[in-house]
């Protein structure tokens, strides 16, 4: 034998439990998110607790665009899931950087007519694995970078959706407020018209017109209320606070979104240079090219080199050991075909 070498209280509980997926250990990703989103993602550090307390205060005072993004970065399930994917990709990279273990084997035998036992030992290492290690490591690095960029793109897409949903929510709230003011004015006019009609100062036609306007204002207000309820639920879902939708409210006052609109002629070049999904796709192509290169070696049989030592009655024998698989059945055809298909 041989070997080989929400309500706010519920919101507090939800936010407190959301710190398991973080950007700790990924400073480049964290910096990228902060640069593009304007707010930091959960880092897993002591600052997260203060951030969550600040969020609770902001929920009481009313939501702004920035506070909505902060809540999403701390609490949105898709963002937290995306951050977990980075951890998985890093684990795969760490595995790609590890050499296969050497194999050790040993045994003991005896000769007929002789006393005692005679041990032998073998230590071997996969030579092909050593030779392909640099290429495998580079392929793993490219896959990790592609995964990290893809996660960054997913997070920024979610942030963009949160911003869009926030402004839809704000517009619905402002529309509801305006409809309520119009209804109050229509009700006042209707009441005034009824008094004037009772006094004989206006005819029935003018009274009917004012009452019809009041009815239209009531219908409009009810529709605006429904729109605001839907927008509030959509924002709560985007923030990961579905159980606290009724507690959401906009902050007092309204500021126009900051930033100037880029010239349309520059948008394509800007997208090509800054879109993370395109950068991730480029990294994936490089990783696949290296994977195809690795797959070409699948037909080469496994070769193990090492040293063997055997002890006999009156001598010790030490020498090289060579082991090689015979590719009779598995020649790596399926792995090569799979790499090319990707």
Coordinates of C-alpha atoms in Angstrom, one line a residue:
X1 CA 0.0 0.0 0.0
X2 CA 1.3 3.5 -0.9
X3 CA 0.4 7.2 -0.1
X4 CA 0.6 10.2 -2.4
X5 CA 2.3 13.2 -1.8
X6 CA -41.0 48.9 10.9
X7 CA -44.1 50.3 12.9
X8 CA -40.8 51.9 14.1
X9 CA -40.4 49.2 16.8
X10 CA -40.7 46.4 14.2
X11 CA -38.4 48.5 12.0
X12 CA -35.8 48.6 14.8
X13 CA -35.9 44.8 15.1
X14 CA -35.7 44.3 11.3
X15 CA -32.7 46.7 11.0
X16 CA -31.0 45.2 14.0
X17 CA -31.1 41.8 12.4
X18 CA -29.9 42.9 9.0
X19 CA -26.2 43.2 9.7
X20 CA -25.2 39.7 8.8
X21 CA -24.5 40.5 5.1
X22 CA -21.9 43.3 5.0
X23 CA -19.1 44.8 2.9
X24 CA -16.5 44.1 5.6
X25 CA -13.4 42.7 4.0
X26 CA -14.5 44.3 0.6
X27 CA -13.2 47.9 0.9
X28 CA -13.2 48.4 -2.9
X29 CA -16.8 47.3 -3.2
X30 CA -17.8 49.4 -0.2
X31 CA -16.0 52.5 -1.7
X32 CA -17.6 51.9 -5.1
X33 CA -21.1 51.8 -3.6
X34 CA -20.5 54.9 -1.5
X35 CA -19.1 56.7 -4.5
X36 CA -22.0 55.8 -6.9
X37 CA -24.9 55.7 -4.4
X38 CA -23.8 58.5 -2.1
X39 CA -24.4 56.4 0.9
X40 CA -22.3 53.5 2.5
X41 CA -23.5 49.9 2.5
X42 CA -23.6 47.9 5.7
X43 CA -19.9 47.3 6.7
X44 CA -20.4 45.0 9.7
X45 CA -18.5 47.5 11.8
X46 CA -19.5 49.5 14.9
X47 CA -20.7 52.4 12.8
X48 CA -23.7 50.3 11.5
X49 CA -25.5 50.4 14.8
X50 CA -25.3 54.2 14.9
X51 CA -26.5 54.2 11.2
X52 CA -29.5 52.2 12.2
X53 CA -30.4 54.5 15.1
X54 CA -30.1 57.4 12.7
X55 CA -32.5 55.7 10.3
X56 CA -35.1 55.2 13.1
X57 CA -34.9 58.9 13.8
X58 CA -35.3 59.7 10.1
X59 CA -38.4 57.5 9.9
X60 CA -40.0 59.5 12.7
X61 CA -39.0 62.8 11.1
X62 CA -39.9 61.8 7.5
X63 CA -38.1 60.3 4.6
X64 CA -35.8 62.0 2.2
X65 CA -34.1 60.6 -0.9
X66 CA -30.9 60.1 1.0
X67 CA -32.5 58.4 4.1
X68 CA -34.5 56.1 1.8
X69 CA -31.2 55.0 0.1
X70 CA -29.6 54.5 3.5
X71 CA -32.4 52.3 4.7
X72 CA -32.3 50.2 1.6
X73 CA -28.5 49.7 1.8
X74 CA -28.9 48.5 5.4
X75 CA -32.1 46.5 5.0
X76 CA -33.1 45.6 1.4
X77 CA -33.2 41.9 1.0
X78 CA -31.9 41.9 -2.6
X79 CA -28.9 44.0 -1.5
X80 CA -28.2 41.8 1.5
X81 CA -28.4 38.7 -0.7
X82 CA -26.1 40.3 -3.3
X83 CA -23.5 41.0 -0.5
X84 CA -23.7 37.3 0.5
X85 CA -22.7 36.4 -3.1
X86 CA -19.5 38.3 -2.7
X87 CA -18.6 36.1 0.3
X88 CA -19.3 33.0 -1.8
X89 CA -17.1 34.3 -4.6
X90 CA -14.3 35.1 -2.2
X91 CA -14.4 31.6 -0.8
X92 CA -14.2 30.2 -4.3
X93 CA -11.2 32.5 -5.0
X94 CA -9.5 31.3 -1.9
X95 CA -10.0 27.7 -3.0
X96 CA -8.5 28.4 -6.4
X97 CA -5.4 29.7 -4.7
X98 CA -4.8 26.5 -2.7
X99 CA -2.6 23.7 -4.1
X100 CA -3.8 20.2 -3.8
X101 CA -2.4 18.3 -0.9
X102 CA 0.5 15.9 -1.2
X103 CA -0.4 12.3 -0.6
X104 CA 1.4 10.1 1.9
X105 CA 1.1 6.3 2.1
X106 CA 2.9 3.7 4.1
X107 CA 2.7 0.1 5.0
X108 CA 4.6 -2.7 6.6
X109 CA 5.3 -6.2 5.4
X110 CA 7.4 -9.3 6.3
X111 CA 9.4 -11.9 4.4
X112 CA 8.8 -15.6 4.8
X113 CA 11.5 -17.1 6.9
X114 CA 12.6 -13.8 8.3
X115 CA 11.7 -12.2 11.6
X116 CA 10.5 -8.7 12.0
X117 CA 8.5 -6.3 9.7
X118 CA 9.8 -4.1 7.0
X119 CA 8.0 -0.7 6.6
X120 CA 7.8 1.4 3.4
X121 CA 6.6 4.9 2.8
X122 CA 5.7 7.0 -0.2
X123 CA 5.2 10.8 -0.6
X124 CA 4.0 12.2 -3.9
X125 CA 2.6 15.5 -5.3
X126 CA 0.5 16.1 -8.4
X127 CA 3.0 17.8 -10.8
X128 CA 0.3 18.9 -13.3
X129 CA -1.5 20.7 -10.5
X130 CA 1.7 22.6 -9.7
X131 CA 2.2 23.5 -13.3
X132 CA -1.3 24.8 -13.8
X133 CA -1.5 26.6 -10.5
X134 CA -0.7 30.1 -11.9
X135 CA -3.3 29.8 -14.6
X136 CA -5.9 28.5 -12.2
X137 CA -5.3 31.3 -9.8
X138 CA -5.6 33.9 -12.5
X139 CA -8.9 32.4 -13.7
X140 CA -10.2 32.4 -10.1
X141 CA -9.2 36.0 -9.7
X142 CA -11.0 37.1 -12.9
X143 CA -14.1 35.2 -11.7
X144 CA -14.1 36.9 -8.4
X145 CA -13.7 40.3 -9.9
X146 CA -16.5 39.6 -12.3
X147 CA -18.7 38.5 -9.4
X148 CA -17.8 41.6 -7.3
X149 CA -18.6 43.9 -10.2
X150 CA -21.8 42.1 -10.9
X151 CA -22.9 42.4 -7.2
X152 CA -22.0 46.1 -7.3
X153 CA -24.1 46.6 -10.4
X154 CA -27.0 44.7 -8.7
X155 CA -26.8 46.9 -5.7
X156 CA -26.7 50.1 -7.7
X157 CA -29.7 49.0 -9.7
X158 CA -31.6 48.5 -6.5
X159 CA -30.5 51.9 -5.3
X160 CA -31.7 53.5 -8.5
X161 CA -35.1 51.6 -8.1
X162 CA -35.3 53.0 -4.5
X163 CA -34.7 56.5 -5.8
X164 CA -37.4 56.1 -8.5
X165 CA -39.8 54.6 -6.0
X166 CA -39.2 57.3 -3.5
X167 CA -40.0 60.1 -6.0
X168 CA -43.1 58.2 -7.1
X169 CA -44.1 58.0 -3.4
X170 CA -43.4 61.7 -3.0
X171 CA -45.4 62.7 -6.0
X172 CA -48.3 60.5 -4.8
X173 CA -48.2 62.2 -1.4
X174 CA -48.1 65.7 -2.9
X175 CA -51.0 64.7 -5.2
X176 CA -53.0 63.5 -2.3
X177 CA -52.4 66.7 -0.3
X178 CA -53.3 68.8 -3.3
X179 CA -56.5 66.8 -3.9
X180 CA -57.4 67.1 -0.2
X181 CA -57.0 70.9 -0.4
X182 CA -59.1 71.0 -3.6
X183 CA -61.8 68.9 -1.8
X184 CA -61.8 71.3 1.1
X185 CA -62.3 74.2 -1.2
X186 CA -65.0 72.4 -3.1
X187 CA -66.9 71.5 0.1
X188 CA -66.7 75.1 1.2
X189 CA -68.0 76.3 -2.1
X190 CA -70.8 73.7 -2.1
X191 CA -71.9 74.7 1.4
X192 CA -71.8 78.4 0.5
X193 CA -73.9 77.6 -2.7
X194 CA -76.5 75.8 -0.7
X195 CA -76.9 78.7 1.7
X196 CA -77.1 81.1 -1.2
X197 CA -79.7 78.9 -2.9
X198 CA -81.8 78.8 0.3
X199 CA -81.7 82.5 0.4
X200 CA -82.7 82.7 -3.3
X201 CA -79.5 84.3 -4.5
X202 CA -78.5 81.6 -7.0
X203 CA -80.6 79.4 -9.2
X204 CA -80.8 75.6 -9.2
X205 CA -78.5 75.2 -12.2
X206 CA -75.6 77.0 -10.6
X207 CA -76.1 75.0 -7.4
X208 CA -76.0 71.8 -9.3
X209 CA -72.8 72.8 -11.0
X210 CA -71.1 73.5 -7.7
X211 CA -72.3 70.3 -6.1
X212 CA -71.1 68.3 -9.2
X213 CA -67.7 70.0 -8.7
X214 CA -67.7 68.9 -5.1
X215 CA -68.5 65.3 -6.1
X216 CA -65.7 65.3 -8.7
X217 CA -63.3 66.6 -6.0
X218 CA -64.3 63.7 -3.7
X219 CA -63.7 61.2 -6.5
X220 CA -60.3 62.7 -7.3
X221 CA -59.3 62.7 -3.6
X222 CA -60.2 59.0 -3.2
X223 CA -58.2 58.2 -6.3
X224 CA -55.2 60.1 -5.0
X225 CA -55.5 58.3 -1.7
X226 CA -55.4 54.9 -3.5
X227 CA -52.4 56.0 -5.6
X228 CA -50.6 57.1 -2.4
X229 CA -51.3 53.8 -0.7
X230 CA -49.9 51.9 -3.6
X231 CA -46.8 54.1 -3.8
X232 CA -46.3 53.8 -0.1
X233 CA -46.4 50.0 -0.3
X234 CA -44.0 49.9 -3.2
X235 CA -41.5 52.1 -1.3
X236 CA -41.8 50.0 1.8
X237 CA -41.1 46.9 -0.3
X238 CA -38.0 48.6 -1.8
X239 CA -36.8 49.5 1.6
X240 CA -37.4 46.1 3.1
X241 CA -40.0 47.5 5.5
X242 CA -43.2 45.9 4.2
X243 CA -44.8 45.7 7.7
X244 CA -44.2 49.4 8.3
X245 CA -45.7 50.8 5.1
X246 CA -48.3 52.9 7.0
X247 CA -45.6 54.6 9.0
X248 CA -43.8 56.0 6.0
X249 CA -44.1 59.7 5.4
X250 CA -42.1 62.2 3.4
X251 CA -40.0 64.8 5.2
X252 CA -41.3 68.4 5.4
X253 CA -40.2 70.5 2.5
X254 CA -39.0 69.3 -1.0
X255 CA -35.7 69.8 -2.7
X256 CA -35.2 69.2 -6.4
X257 CA -32.8 66.3 -7.2
X258 CA -29.2 67.5 -7.3
X259 CA -27.0 67.2 -10.3
X260 CA -27.0 68.4 -13.9
X261 CA -28.2 66.3 -16.7
X262 CA -25.4 64.9 -18.9
X263 CA -25.4 65.8 -22.6
X264 CA -27.1 63.1 -24.6
X265 CA -24.1 62.7 -26.9
X266 CA -21.9 61.7 -23.9
X267 CA -24.3 59.1 -22.4
X268 CA -23.2 56.2 -24.5
X269 CA -19.5 56.8 -23.8
X270 CA -20.3 57.3 -20.1
X271 CA -22.3 54.1 -19.9
X272 CA -19.5 52.1 -21.6
X273 CA -16.9 53.4 -19.3
X274 CA -18.8 53.2 -16.0
X275 CA -21.4 50.5 -16.2
X276 CA -20.4 47.7 -13.8
X277 CA -22.3 45.0 -15.6
X278 CA -20.3 45.6 -18.8
X279 CA -17.1 45.6 -16.7
X280 CA -18.2 42.3 -15.1
X281 CA -19.0 40.8 -18.5
X282 CA -15.4 41.7 -19.7
X283 CA -14.0 39.9 -16.6
X284 CA -16.2 36.9 -17.2
X285 CA -14.9 36.6 -20.8
X286 CA -11.3 36.7 -19.6
X287 CA -12.1 34.1 -16.9
X288 CA -13.7 31.8 -19.5
X289 CA -10.7 32.1 -21.8
X290 CA -8.5 31.0 -19.0
X291 CA -10.9 28.2 -18.1
X292 CA -10.8 27.0 -21.7
X293 CA -7.0 27.0 -21.5
X294 CA -7.2 24.9 -18.4
X295 CA -9.7 22.5 -20.0
X296 CA -7.2 21.7 -22.8
X297 CA -5.0 20.1 -20.2
X298 CA -7.9 17.8 -19.0
X299 CA -6.8 15.1 -21.5
X300 CA -3.3 15.0 -19.9
X301 CA -3.2 12.2 -17.4
X302 CA -2.5 13.0 -13.8
X303 CA 1.2 12.7 -13.1
X304 CA 2.4 12.4 -9.5
X305 CA 6.1 12.6 -8.6
X306 CA 7.5 11.9 -5.2
X307 CA 9.9 9.9 -3.1
X308 CA 9.6 6.3 -1.8
X309 CA 11.5 4.8 1.0
X310 CA 11.6 1.1 1.9
X311 CA 13.4 -0.6 4.8
X312 CA 14.6 -4.2 4.4
X313 CA 16.5 -6.5 6.7
X314 CA 20.0 -5.2 6.0
X315 CA 19.4 -2.1 3.9
X316 CA 17.3 1.0 3.2
X317 CA 16.1 1.9 -0.2
X318 CA 15.2 5.5 -1.1
X319 CA 14.3 6.6 -4.6
X320 CA 12.0 8.6 -6.9
X321 CA 8.3 7.6 -7.3
X322 CA 6.3 8.2 -10.5
X323 CA 2.5 7.5 -10.8
X324 CA 0.4 8.3 -13.8
X325 CA -3.3 7.8 -14.6
X326 CA -4.1 5.9 -17.8
X327 CA -6.8 7.9 -19.7
X328 CA -8.8 4.9 -20.9
X329 CA -12.3 6.2 -20.0
X330 CA -12.3 9.8 -18.8
X331 CA -10.2 11.9 -21.1
X332 CA -11.7 15.2 -20.0
X333 CA -14.0 15.5 -23.0
X334 CA -17.1 16.6 -21.1
X335 CA -15.1 19.3 -19.1
X336 CA -13.6 20.7 -22.3
X337 CA -17.0 20.8 -24.1
X338 CA -18.6 22.5 -21.1
X339 CA -15.8 25.2 -20.9
X340 CA -16.2 25.9 -24.7
X341 CA -20.0 26.0 -24.4
X342 CA -19.8 28.8 -21.8

